[in-house]
Coordinates of C-alpha atoms and ligand atoms in Angstrom, one line a residue:
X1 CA 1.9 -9.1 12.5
X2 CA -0.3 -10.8 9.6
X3 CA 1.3 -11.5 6.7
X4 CA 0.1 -13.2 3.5
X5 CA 1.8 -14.5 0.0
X6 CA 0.1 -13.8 -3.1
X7 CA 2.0 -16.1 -5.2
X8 CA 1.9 -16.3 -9.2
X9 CA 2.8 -16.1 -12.6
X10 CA 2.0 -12.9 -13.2
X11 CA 3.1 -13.2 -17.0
X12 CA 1.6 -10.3 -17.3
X13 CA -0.6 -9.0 -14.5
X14 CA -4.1 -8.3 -15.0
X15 CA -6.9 -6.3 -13.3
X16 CA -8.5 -9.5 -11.8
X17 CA -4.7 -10.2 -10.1
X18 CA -4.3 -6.0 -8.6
X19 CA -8.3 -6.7 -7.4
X20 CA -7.3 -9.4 -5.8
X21 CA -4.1 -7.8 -4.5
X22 CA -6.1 -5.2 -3.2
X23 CA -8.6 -6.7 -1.3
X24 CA -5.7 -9.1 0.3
X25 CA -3.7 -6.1 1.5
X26 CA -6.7 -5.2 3.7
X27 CA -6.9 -8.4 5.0
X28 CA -3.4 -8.5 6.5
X29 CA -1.0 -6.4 7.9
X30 CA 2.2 -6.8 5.1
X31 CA 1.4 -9.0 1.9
X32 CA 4.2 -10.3 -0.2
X33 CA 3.2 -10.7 -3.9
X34 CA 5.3 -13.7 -4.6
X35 CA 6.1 -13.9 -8.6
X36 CA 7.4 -17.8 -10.0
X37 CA 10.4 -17.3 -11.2
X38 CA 10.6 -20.4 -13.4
X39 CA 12.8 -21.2 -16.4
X40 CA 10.8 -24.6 -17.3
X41 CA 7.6 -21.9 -18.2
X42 CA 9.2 -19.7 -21.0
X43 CA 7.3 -16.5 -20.0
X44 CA 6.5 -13.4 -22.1
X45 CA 8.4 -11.0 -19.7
X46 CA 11.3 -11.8 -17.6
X47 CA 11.1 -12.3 -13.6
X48 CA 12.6 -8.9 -13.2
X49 CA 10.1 -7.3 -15.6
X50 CA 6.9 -8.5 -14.0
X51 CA 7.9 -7.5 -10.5
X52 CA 9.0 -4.0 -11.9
X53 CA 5.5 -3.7 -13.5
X54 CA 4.3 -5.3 -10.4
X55 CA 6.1 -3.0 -8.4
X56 CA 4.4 -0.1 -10.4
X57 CA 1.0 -0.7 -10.3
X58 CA 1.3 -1.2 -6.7
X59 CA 3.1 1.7 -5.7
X60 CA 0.3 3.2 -3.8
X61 CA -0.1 0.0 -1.5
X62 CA 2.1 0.5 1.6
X63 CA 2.0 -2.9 2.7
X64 CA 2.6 -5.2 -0.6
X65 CA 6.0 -6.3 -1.1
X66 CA 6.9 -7.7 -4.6
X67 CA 9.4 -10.1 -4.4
X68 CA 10.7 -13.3 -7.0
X69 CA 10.8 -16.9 -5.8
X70 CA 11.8 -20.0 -7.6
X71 CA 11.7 -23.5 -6.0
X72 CA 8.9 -24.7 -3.8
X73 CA 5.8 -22.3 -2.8
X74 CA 6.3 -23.6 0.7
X75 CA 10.2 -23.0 1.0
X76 CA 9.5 -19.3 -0.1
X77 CA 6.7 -19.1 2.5
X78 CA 8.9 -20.3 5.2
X79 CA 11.5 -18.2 4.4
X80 CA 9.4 -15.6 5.1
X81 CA 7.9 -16.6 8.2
X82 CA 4.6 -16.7 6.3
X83 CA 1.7 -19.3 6.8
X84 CA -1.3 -17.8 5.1
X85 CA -1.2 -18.3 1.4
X86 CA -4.1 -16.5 -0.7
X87 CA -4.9 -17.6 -4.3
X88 CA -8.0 -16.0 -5.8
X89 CA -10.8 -18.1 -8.1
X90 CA -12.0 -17.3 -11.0
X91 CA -14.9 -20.1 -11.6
X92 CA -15.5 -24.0 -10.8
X93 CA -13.2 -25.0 -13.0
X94 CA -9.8 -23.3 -11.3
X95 CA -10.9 -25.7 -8.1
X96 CA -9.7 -28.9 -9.1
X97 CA -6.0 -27.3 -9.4
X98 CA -6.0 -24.9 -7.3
X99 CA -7.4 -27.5 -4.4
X100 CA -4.3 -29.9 -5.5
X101 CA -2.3 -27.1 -5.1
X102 CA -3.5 -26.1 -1.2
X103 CA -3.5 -29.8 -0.3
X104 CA 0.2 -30.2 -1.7
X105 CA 1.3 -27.7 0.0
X106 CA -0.3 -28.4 3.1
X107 CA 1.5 -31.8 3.5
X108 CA 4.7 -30.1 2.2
X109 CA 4.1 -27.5 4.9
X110 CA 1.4 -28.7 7.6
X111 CA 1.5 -24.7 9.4
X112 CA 1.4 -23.5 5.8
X113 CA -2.5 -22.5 4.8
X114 CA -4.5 -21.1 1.7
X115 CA -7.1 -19.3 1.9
X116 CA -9.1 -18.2 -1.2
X117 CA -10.6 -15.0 -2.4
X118 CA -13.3 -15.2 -4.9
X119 CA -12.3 -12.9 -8.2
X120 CA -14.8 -10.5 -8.7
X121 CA -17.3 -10.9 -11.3
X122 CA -16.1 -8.2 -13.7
X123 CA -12.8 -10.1 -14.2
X124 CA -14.1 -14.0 -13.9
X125 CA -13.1 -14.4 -17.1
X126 CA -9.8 -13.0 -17.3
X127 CA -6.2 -14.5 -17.4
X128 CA -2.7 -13.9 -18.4
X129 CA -3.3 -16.0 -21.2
X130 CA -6.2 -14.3 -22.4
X131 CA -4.6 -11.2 -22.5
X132 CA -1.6 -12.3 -24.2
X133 CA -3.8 -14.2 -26.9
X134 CA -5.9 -10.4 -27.4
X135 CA -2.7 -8.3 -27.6
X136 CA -1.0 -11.0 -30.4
X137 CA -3.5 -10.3 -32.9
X138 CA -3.9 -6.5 -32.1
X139 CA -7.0 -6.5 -29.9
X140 CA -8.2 -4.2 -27.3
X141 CA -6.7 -5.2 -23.8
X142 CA -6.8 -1.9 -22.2
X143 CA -10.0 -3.4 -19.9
X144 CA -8.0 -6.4 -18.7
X145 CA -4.5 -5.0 -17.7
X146 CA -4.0 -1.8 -15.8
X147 CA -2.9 1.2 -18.0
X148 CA 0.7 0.8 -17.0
X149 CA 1.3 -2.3 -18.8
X150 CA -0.8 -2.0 -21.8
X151 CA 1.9 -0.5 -23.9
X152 CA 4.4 -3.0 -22.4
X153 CA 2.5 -6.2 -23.9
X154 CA 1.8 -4.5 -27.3
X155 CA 5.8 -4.3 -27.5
X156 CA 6.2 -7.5 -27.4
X157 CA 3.9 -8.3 -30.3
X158 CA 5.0 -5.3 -31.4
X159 CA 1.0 -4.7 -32.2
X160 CA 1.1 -1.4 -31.0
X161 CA 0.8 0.1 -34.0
X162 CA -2.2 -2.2 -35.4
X163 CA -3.9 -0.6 -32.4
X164 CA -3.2 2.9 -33.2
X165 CA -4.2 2.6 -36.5
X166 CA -7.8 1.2 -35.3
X167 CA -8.4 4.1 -33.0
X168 CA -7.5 6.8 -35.8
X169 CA -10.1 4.9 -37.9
X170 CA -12.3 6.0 -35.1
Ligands
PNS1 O1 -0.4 -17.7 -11.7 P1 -0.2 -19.2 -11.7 O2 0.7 -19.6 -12.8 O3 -1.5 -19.9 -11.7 O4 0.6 -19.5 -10.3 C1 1.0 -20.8 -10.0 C2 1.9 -20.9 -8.8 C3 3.1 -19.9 -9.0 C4 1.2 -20.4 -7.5 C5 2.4 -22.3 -8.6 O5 2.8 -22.8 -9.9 C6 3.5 -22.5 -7.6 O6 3.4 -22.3 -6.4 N1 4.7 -22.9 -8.1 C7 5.9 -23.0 -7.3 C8 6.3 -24.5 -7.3 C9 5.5 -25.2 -6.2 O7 5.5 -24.9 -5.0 N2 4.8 -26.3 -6.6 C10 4.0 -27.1 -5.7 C11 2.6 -26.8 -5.6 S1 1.7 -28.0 -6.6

């Protein structure tokens, strides 16, 4: 059996993350979304409310498993009898880390690879911290997270309301 671990953030997720998730799940026969659960990183929602929204978004994808990790990438991997890692990138400039990353990991677990997906144009530009930065001041994020989660970032700006008010100027 082929498996794969999308690991992340996830803080929260975005379009560009479910595309990438989508494509992966095709590629291999059970893939574990892995989400850092990691106290040094003060996140916007907890570990057990990104794998819930995770969990929702994918509910129509049979073979993607959302599960929480903290510690070591590698450790998690091996737990899981994993050795196929798949990060997806954005532009030129996510290489330089994201190369680090795969090269760490490979000493730290020689069976262990990564393989990379390109993100798909529509969402080069997109990130967690994008969308975060839109929804504190009010703006539109409804292109860049699914519909699921929209309402769940405006609660915790508590910008919901800024929003509504926009549209019924419409
Ligand atoms: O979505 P992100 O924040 O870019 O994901 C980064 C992530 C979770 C893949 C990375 O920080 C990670 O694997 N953290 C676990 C700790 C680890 O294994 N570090 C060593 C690799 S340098």
């Amino acid at each position: 059996m082929k498996k794969a671990i999308y690991p992340g953030s996830f803080d929260p997720v975005t379009l560009g993350h479910l595309d990438i998730i989508r494509r992966s799940s095709k590629l291999v026969d059970h893939l574990i979304v892995g989400v850092l659960n990691n106290s040094g990183k003060s996140p916007l929602f907890s570990v057990d409310e990104r794998v819930n929204m995770l969990k929702e978004v994918t509910s129509d994808l049979d073979n993607v498993e959302i599960l929480s990790f903290s510690g070591l990438l590698v450790d998690f991997a091996r737990k899981h009898e994993v050795q196929t890692i798949i990060r997806g990138l954005r532009a030129v400039t996510d290489f330089e880390y994201e190369l680090a990353m795969s090269q760490t990991n490979r000493v730290a677990a020689p069976e262990v690879d990564t393989i990379f997906l390109n993100t798909s144009l529509k969402y080069a530009y997109l990130s967690s911290s994008i969308v975060k930065e839109m929804a504190m001041y009010g703006g539109d994020i409804s292109k860049f997270v699914p519909k699921l989660i929209v309402d769940k970032v405006y609660d915790k700006y508590n910008t919901a309301g800024e929003i509504s008010t926009l549209k019924g100027e419409d």
